[in-house]
Coordinates of C-alpha atoms in Angstrom, one line a residue:
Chain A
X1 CA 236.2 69.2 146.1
X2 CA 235.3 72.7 146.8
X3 CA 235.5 75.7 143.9
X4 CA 238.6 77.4 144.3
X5 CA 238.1 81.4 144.8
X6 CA 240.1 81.8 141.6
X7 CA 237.6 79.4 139.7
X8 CA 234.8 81.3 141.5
X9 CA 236.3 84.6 140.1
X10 CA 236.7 83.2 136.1
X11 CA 233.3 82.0 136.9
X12 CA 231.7 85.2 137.8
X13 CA 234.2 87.5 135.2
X14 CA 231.9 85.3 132.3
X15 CA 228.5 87.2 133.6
X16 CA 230.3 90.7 131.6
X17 CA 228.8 90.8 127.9
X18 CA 231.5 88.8 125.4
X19 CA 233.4 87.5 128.2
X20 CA 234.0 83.6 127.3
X21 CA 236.1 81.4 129.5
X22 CA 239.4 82.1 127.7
X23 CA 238.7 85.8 128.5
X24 CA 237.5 85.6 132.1
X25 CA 241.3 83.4 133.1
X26 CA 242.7 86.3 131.1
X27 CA 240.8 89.2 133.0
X28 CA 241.3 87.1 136.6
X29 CA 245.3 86.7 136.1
X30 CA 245.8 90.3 134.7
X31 CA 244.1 91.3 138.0
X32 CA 246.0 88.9 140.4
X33 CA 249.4 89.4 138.5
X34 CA 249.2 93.3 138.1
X35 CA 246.5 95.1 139.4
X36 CA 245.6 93.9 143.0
X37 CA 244.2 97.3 144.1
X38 CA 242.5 97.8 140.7
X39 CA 240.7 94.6 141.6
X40 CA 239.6 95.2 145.0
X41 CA 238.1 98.9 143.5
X42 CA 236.3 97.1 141.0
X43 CA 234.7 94.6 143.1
X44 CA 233.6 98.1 145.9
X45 CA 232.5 99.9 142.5
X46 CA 230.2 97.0 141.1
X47 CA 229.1 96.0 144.8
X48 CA 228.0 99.8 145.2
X49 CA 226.4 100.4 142.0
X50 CA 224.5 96.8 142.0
X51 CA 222.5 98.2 145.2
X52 CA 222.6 101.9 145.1
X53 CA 221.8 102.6 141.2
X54 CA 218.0 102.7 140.6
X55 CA 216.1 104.6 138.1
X56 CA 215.3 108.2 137.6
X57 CA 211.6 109.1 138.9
X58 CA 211.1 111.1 136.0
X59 CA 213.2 109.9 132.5
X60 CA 213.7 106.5 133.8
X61 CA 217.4 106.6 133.3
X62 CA 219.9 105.0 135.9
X63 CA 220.5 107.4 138.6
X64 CA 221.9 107.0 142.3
X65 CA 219.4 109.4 143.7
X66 CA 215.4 110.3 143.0
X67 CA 216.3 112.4 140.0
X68 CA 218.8 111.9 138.0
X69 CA 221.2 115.2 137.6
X70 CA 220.0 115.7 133.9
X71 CA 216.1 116.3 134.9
X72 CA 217.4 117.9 138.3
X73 CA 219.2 120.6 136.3
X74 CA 217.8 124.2 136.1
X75 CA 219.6 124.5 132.6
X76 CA 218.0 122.2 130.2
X77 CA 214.8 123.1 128.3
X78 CA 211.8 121.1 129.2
X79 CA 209.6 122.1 126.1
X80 CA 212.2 119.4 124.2
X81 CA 211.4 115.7 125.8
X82 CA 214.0 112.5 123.4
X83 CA 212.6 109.4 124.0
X84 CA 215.4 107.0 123.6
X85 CA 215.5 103.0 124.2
X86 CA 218.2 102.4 126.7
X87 CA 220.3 104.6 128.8
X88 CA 223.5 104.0 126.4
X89 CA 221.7 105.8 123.4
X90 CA 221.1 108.8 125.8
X91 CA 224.7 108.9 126.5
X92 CA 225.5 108.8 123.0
X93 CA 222.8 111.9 121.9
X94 CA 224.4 113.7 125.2
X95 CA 227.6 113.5 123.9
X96 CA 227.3 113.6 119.9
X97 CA 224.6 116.4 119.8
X98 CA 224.8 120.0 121.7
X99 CA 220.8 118.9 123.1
X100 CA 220.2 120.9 126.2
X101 CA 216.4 118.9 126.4
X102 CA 215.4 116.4 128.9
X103 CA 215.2 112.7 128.3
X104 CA 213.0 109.7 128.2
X105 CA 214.4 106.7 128.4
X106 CA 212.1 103.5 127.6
X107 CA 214.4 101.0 129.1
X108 CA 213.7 98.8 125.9
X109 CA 211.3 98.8 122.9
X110 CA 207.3 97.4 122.0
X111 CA 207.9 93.9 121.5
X112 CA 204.2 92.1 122.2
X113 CA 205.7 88.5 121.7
X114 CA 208.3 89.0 125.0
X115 CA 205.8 90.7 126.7
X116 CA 206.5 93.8 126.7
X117 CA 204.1 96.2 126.3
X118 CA 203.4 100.2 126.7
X119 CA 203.3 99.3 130.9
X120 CA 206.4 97.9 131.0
X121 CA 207.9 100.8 128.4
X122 CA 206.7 103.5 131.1
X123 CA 204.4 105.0 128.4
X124 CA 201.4 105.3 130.8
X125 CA 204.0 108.1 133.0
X126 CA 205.0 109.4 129.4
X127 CA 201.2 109.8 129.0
X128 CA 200.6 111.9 132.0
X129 CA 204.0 113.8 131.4
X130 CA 202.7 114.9 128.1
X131 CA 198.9 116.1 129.5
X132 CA 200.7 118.6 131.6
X133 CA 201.6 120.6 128.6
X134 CA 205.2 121.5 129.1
X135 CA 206.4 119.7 126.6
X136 CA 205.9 121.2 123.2
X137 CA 208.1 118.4 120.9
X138 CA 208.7 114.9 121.3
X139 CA 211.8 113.4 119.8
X140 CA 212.0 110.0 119.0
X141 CA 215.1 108.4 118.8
X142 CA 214.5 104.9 118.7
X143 CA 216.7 102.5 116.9
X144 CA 215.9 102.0 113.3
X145 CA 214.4 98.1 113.8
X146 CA 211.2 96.4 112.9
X147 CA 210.5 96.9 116.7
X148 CA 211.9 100.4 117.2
X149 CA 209.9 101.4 114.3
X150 CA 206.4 100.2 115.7
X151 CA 207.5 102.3 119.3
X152 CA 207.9 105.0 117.3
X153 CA 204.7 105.2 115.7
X154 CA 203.2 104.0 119.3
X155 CA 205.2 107.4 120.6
X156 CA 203.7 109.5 118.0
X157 CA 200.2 108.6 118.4
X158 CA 200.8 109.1 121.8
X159 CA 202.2 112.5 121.0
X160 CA 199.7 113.9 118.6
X161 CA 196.5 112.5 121.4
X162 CA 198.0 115.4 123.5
X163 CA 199.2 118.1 121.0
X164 CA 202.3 117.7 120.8
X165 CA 204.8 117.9 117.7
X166 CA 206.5 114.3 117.4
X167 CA 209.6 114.2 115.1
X168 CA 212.1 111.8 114.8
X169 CA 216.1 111.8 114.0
X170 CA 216.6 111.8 110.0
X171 CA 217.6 108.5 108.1
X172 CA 219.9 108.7 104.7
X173 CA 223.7 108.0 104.2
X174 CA 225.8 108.1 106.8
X175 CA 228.5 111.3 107.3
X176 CA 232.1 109.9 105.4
X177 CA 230.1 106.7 104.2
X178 CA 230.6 105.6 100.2
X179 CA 227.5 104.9 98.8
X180 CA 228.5 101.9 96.9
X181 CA 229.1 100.1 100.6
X182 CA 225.6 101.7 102.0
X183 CA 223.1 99.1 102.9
X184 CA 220.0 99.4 99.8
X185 CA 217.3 99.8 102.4
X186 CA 219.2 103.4 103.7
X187 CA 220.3 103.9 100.1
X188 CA 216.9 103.9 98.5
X189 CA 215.2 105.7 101.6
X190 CA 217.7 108.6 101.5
X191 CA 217.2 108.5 97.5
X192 CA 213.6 109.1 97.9
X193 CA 213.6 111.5 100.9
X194 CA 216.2 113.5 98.9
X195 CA 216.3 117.3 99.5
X196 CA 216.9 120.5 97.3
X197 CA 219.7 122.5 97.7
Chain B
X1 CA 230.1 118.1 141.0
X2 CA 231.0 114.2 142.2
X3 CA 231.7 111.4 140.6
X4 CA 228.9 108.9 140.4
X5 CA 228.3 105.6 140.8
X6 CA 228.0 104.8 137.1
X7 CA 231.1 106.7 136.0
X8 CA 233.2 104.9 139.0
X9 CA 232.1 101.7 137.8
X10 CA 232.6 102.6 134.0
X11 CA 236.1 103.7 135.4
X12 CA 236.8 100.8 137.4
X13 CA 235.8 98.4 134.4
X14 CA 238.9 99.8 132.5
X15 CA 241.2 98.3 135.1
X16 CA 240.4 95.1 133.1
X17 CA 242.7 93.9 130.2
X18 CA 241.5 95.0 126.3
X19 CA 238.7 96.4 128.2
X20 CA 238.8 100.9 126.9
X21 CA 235.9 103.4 128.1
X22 CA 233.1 101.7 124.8
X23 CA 233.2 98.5 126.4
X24 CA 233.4 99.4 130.1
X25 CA 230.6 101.7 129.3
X26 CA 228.7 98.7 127.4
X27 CA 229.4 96.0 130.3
X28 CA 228.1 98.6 133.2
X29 CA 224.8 98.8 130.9
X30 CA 224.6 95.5 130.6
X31 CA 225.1 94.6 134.2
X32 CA 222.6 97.2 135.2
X33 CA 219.8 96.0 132.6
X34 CA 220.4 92.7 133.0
X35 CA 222.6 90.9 135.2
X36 CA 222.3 92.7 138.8
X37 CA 222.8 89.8 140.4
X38 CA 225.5 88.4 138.3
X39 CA 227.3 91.9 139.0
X40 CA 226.9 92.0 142.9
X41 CA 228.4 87.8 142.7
X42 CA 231.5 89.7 140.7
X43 CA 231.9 92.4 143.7
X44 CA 231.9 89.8 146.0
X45 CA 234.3 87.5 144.1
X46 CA 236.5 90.0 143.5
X47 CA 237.0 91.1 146.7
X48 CA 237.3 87.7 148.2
X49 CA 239.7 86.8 145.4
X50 CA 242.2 90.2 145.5
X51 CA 242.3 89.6 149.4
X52 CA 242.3 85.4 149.6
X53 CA 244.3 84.4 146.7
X54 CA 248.4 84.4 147.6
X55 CA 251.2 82.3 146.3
X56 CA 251.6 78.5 147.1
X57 CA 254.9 77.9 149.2
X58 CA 256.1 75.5 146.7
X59 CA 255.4 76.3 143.0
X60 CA 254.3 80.1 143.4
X61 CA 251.1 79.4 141.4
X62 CA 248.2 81.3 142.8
X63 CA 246.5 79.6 145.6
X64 CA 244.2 80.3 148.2
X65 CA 245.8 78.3 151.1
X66 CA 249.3 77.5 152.1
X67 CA 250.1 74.9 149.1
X68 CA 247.7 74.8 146.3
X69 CA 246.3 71.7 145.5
X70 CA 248.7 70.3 142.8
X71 CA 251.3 70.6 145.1
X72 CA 249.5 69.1 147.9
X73 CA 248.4 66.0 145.8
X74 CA 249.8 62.8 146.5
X75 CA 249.3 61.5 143.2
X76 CA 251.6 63.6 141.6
X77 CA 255.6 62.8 140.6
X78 CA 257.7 64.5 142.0
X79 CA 260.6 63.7 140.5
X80 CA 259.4 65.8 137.5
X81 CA 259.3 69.5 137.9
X82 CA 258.1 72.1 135.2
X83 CA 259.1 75.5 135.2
X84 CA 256.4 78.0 133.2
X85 CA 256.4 81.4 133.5
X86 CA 253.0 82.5 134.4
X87 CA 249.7 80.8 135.9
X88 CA 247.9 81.3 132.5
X89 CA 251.2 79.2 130.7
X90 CA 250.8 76.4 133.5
X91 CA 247.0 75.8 133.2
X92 CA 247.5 75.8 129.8
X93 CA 249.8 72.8 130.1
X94 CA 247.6 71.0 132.7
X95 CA 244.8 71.2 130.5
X96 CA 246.6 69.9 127.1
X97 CA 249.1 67.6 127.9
X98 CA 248.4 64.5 130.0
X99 CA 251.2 65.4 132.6
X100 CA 251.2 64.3 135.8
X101 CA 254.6 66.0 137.5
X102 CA 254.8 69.2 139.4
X103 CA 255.1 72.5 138.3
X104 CA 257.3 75.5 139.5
X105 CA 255.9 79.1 138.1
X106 CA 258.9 81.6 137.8
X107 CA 255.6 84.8 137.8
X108 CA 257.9 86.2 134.9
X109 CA 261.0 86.0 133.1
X110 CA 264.7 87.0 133.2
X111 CA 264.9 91.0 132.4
X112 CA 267.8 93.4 133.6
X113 CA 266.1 95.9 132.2
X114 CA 263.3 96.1 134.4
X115 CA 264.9 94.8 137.9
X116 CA 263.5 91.1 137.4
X117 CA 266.6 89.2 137.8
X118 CA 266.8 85.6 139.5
X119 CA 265.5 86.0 143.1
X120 CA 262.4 88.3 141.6
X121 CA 261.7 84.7 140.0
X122 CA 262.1 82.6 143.1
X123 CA 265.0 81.0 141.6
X124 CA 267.0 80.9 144.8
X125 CA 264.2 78.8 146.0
X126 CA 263.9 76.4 142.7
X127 CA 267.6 76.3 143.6
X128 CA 267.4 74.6 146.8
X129 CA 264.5 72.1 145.6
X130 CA 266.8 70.9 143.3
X131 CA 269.6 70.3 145.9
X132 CA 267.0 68.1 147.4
X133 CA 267.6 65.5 144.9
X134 CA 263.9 64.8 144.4
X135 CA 263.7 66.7 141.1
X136 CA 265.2 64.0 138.3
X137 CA 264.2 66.3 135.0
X138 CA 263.5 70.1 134.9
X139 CA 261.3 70.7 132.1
X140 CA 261.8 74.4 130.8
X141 CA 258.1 75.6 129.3
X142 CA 259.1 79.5 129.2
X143 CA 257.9 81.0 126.1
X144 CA 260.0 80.5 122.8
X145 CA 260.7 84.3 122.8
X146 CA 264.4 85.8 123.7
X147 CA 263.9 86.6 127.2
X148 CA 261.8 83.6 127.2
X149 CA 265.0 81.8 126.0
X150 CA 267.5 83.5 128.3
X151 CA 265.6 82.4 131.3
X152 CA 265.6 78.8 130.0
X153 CA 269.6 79.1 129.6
X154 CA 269.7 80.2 133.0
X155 CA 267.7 77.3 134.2
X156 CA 269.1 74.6 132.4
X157 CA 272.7 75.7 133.9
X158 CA 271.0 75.7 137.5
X159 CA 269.7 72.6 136.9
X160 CA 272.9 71.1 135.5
X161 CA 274.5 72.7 138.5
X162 CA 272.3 70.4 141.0
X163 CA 273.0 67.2 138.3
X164 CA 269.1 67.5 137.2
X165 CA 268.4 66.5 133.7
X166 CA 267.3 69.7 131.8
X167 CA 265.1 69.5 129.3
X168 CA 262.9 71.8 127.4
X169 CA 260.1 71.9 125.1
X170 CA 260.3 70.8 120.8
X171 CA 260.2 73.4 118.3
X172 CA 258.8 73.2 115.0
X173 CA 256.3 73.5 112.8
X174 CA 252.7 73.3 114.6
X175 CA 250.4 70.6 113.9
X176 CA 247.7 71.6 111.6
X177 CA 249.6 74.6 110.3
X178 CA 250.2 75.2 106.6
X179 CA 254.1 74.9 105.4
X180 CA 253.3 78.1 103.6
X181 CA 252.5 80.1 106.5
X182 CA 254.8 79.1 109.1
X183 CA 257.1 82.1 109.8
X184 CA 260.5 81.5 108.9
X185 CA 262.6 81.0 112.0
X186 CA 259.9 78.3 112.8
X187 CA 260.5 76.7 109.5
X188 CA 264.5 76.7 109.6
X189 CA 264.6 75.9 113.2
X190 CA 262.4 72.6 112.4
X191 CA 264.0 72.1 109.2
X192 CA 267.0 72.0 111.2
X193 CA 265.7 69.6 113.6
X194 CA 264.5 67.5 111.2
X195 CA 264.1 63.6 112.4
X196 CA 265.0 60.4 110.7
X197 CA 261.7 58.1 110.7

């Protein structure tokens, strides 16, 4: 017996991260009950951006053209370059923080053992970027793990070879966070890195 | 400036049940990183579902053809007929119980309030399958909640009406549950009930 279109459509709603098979009959007869229209916009948006979203030609970000808007804008001050791991922590510095740098966006993080090395990180177009001298600090955001901890010392290295200032985002107790449920490791580094005031 | 790709597919996303602007923005990402493919079989199973999938003449259940294939099945009785509200509520069934009837799907239940009265349920047409005299039981699976329960009133006196055997599902305490934490109309109602044995 062939797959029904419906099965086909439970089938494919389980490729979406945390989607299980309860979830995807949920999600395919919320659409089919409901929101028919909603549906058939979804399925032009994700055929559309599937082919026509590629990456930026100069942070690596997604983008639907050569350069994405960000590095195409006349605005934003090239002397700051934020090298961040994916396009979703971009997002999240572009709307936390009043930035008004440019980006970098590694597309993942040094992780030898999966194969991924400073090629596949971009790091070789980061290189060249900073040898032109127009950048004057690097910021490294990269996620406080084993792994984004070795990129950033990889970044910084990189940084200093052409004289350029690398810094990276503070670590210590979150904002509204009680220290008695603050993890020890961020506990103990933002005891010793403690500041006067 | 326009909209772009990324944002109408973030947008689009949110069309999906539970699914708010975090997640939509974390399931784009995802798709984009990792699962292009995946993504363009959604698009395309989404559109072929939202324009293929329609209503089976006999039980309204979704289906891509005339009947679906319960309905079309010869090894099915047809002398027992199952009234559930929704698609979701009739799988459900199929996949739980060993029952081998037919099913009739009302797409909703009895509410004035919101203009979904008897023929928005199809009841006209559950009405003249029972004057058949085919049907021998109606089983009423609506959900034990008070609209739930009006449209199972509602059926059982159609049913009557056409000298077909109502019946409906047992209420009680569920199997595996704790006494303790059984809410209390559960616990009277089965109380209530109780059996000899």
């Amino acid at each position: 017996m062939s797959v029904s279109l419906l099965e086909q459509l439970i089938e494919a709603l389980r490729v979406l991260p945390g989607v299980g098979q309860k979830s995807a009959q949920r999600m395919a007869y919320h659409l089919l009950e409901r929101e028919r229209s909603g549906g058939k916009r979804l399925g032009q948006a994700l055929a559309e951006a599937m082919e026509g979203i590629g990456h930026c030609g100069q942070c690596r970000d997604f983008t639907e053209g050569e350069i994405c808007a960000t590095c195409a804008s006349g605005s934003r001050d090239r002397q700051l370059l934020c090298a961040v791991e994916s396009p979703a922590d971009r997002l999240a510095i572009e709307q936390a923080t009043g930035y008004r740098g440019v980006y970098f966006v590694l597309q993942g993080r040094l992780s030898p053992l999966d194969g991924i090395g400073p090629h596949e990180l971009g790091l070789d177009q980061l290189g060249q970027r900073l040898a032109q001298g127009e950048v004057s600090e690097l910021i490294i955001a990269t996620n406080p793990t084993v792994e984004g901890e070795a990129t950033a010392h990889y970044l910084a290295q990189l940084a200093r070879q052409h004289g350029v200032r690398p810094s990276r985002l503070a670590h210590g107790v979150p904002l509204g966070g009680e220290l008695e449920y603050v993890d020890r490791g961020t506990l103990s580094h933002a005891f010793g890195s403690r500041l006067d005031m």
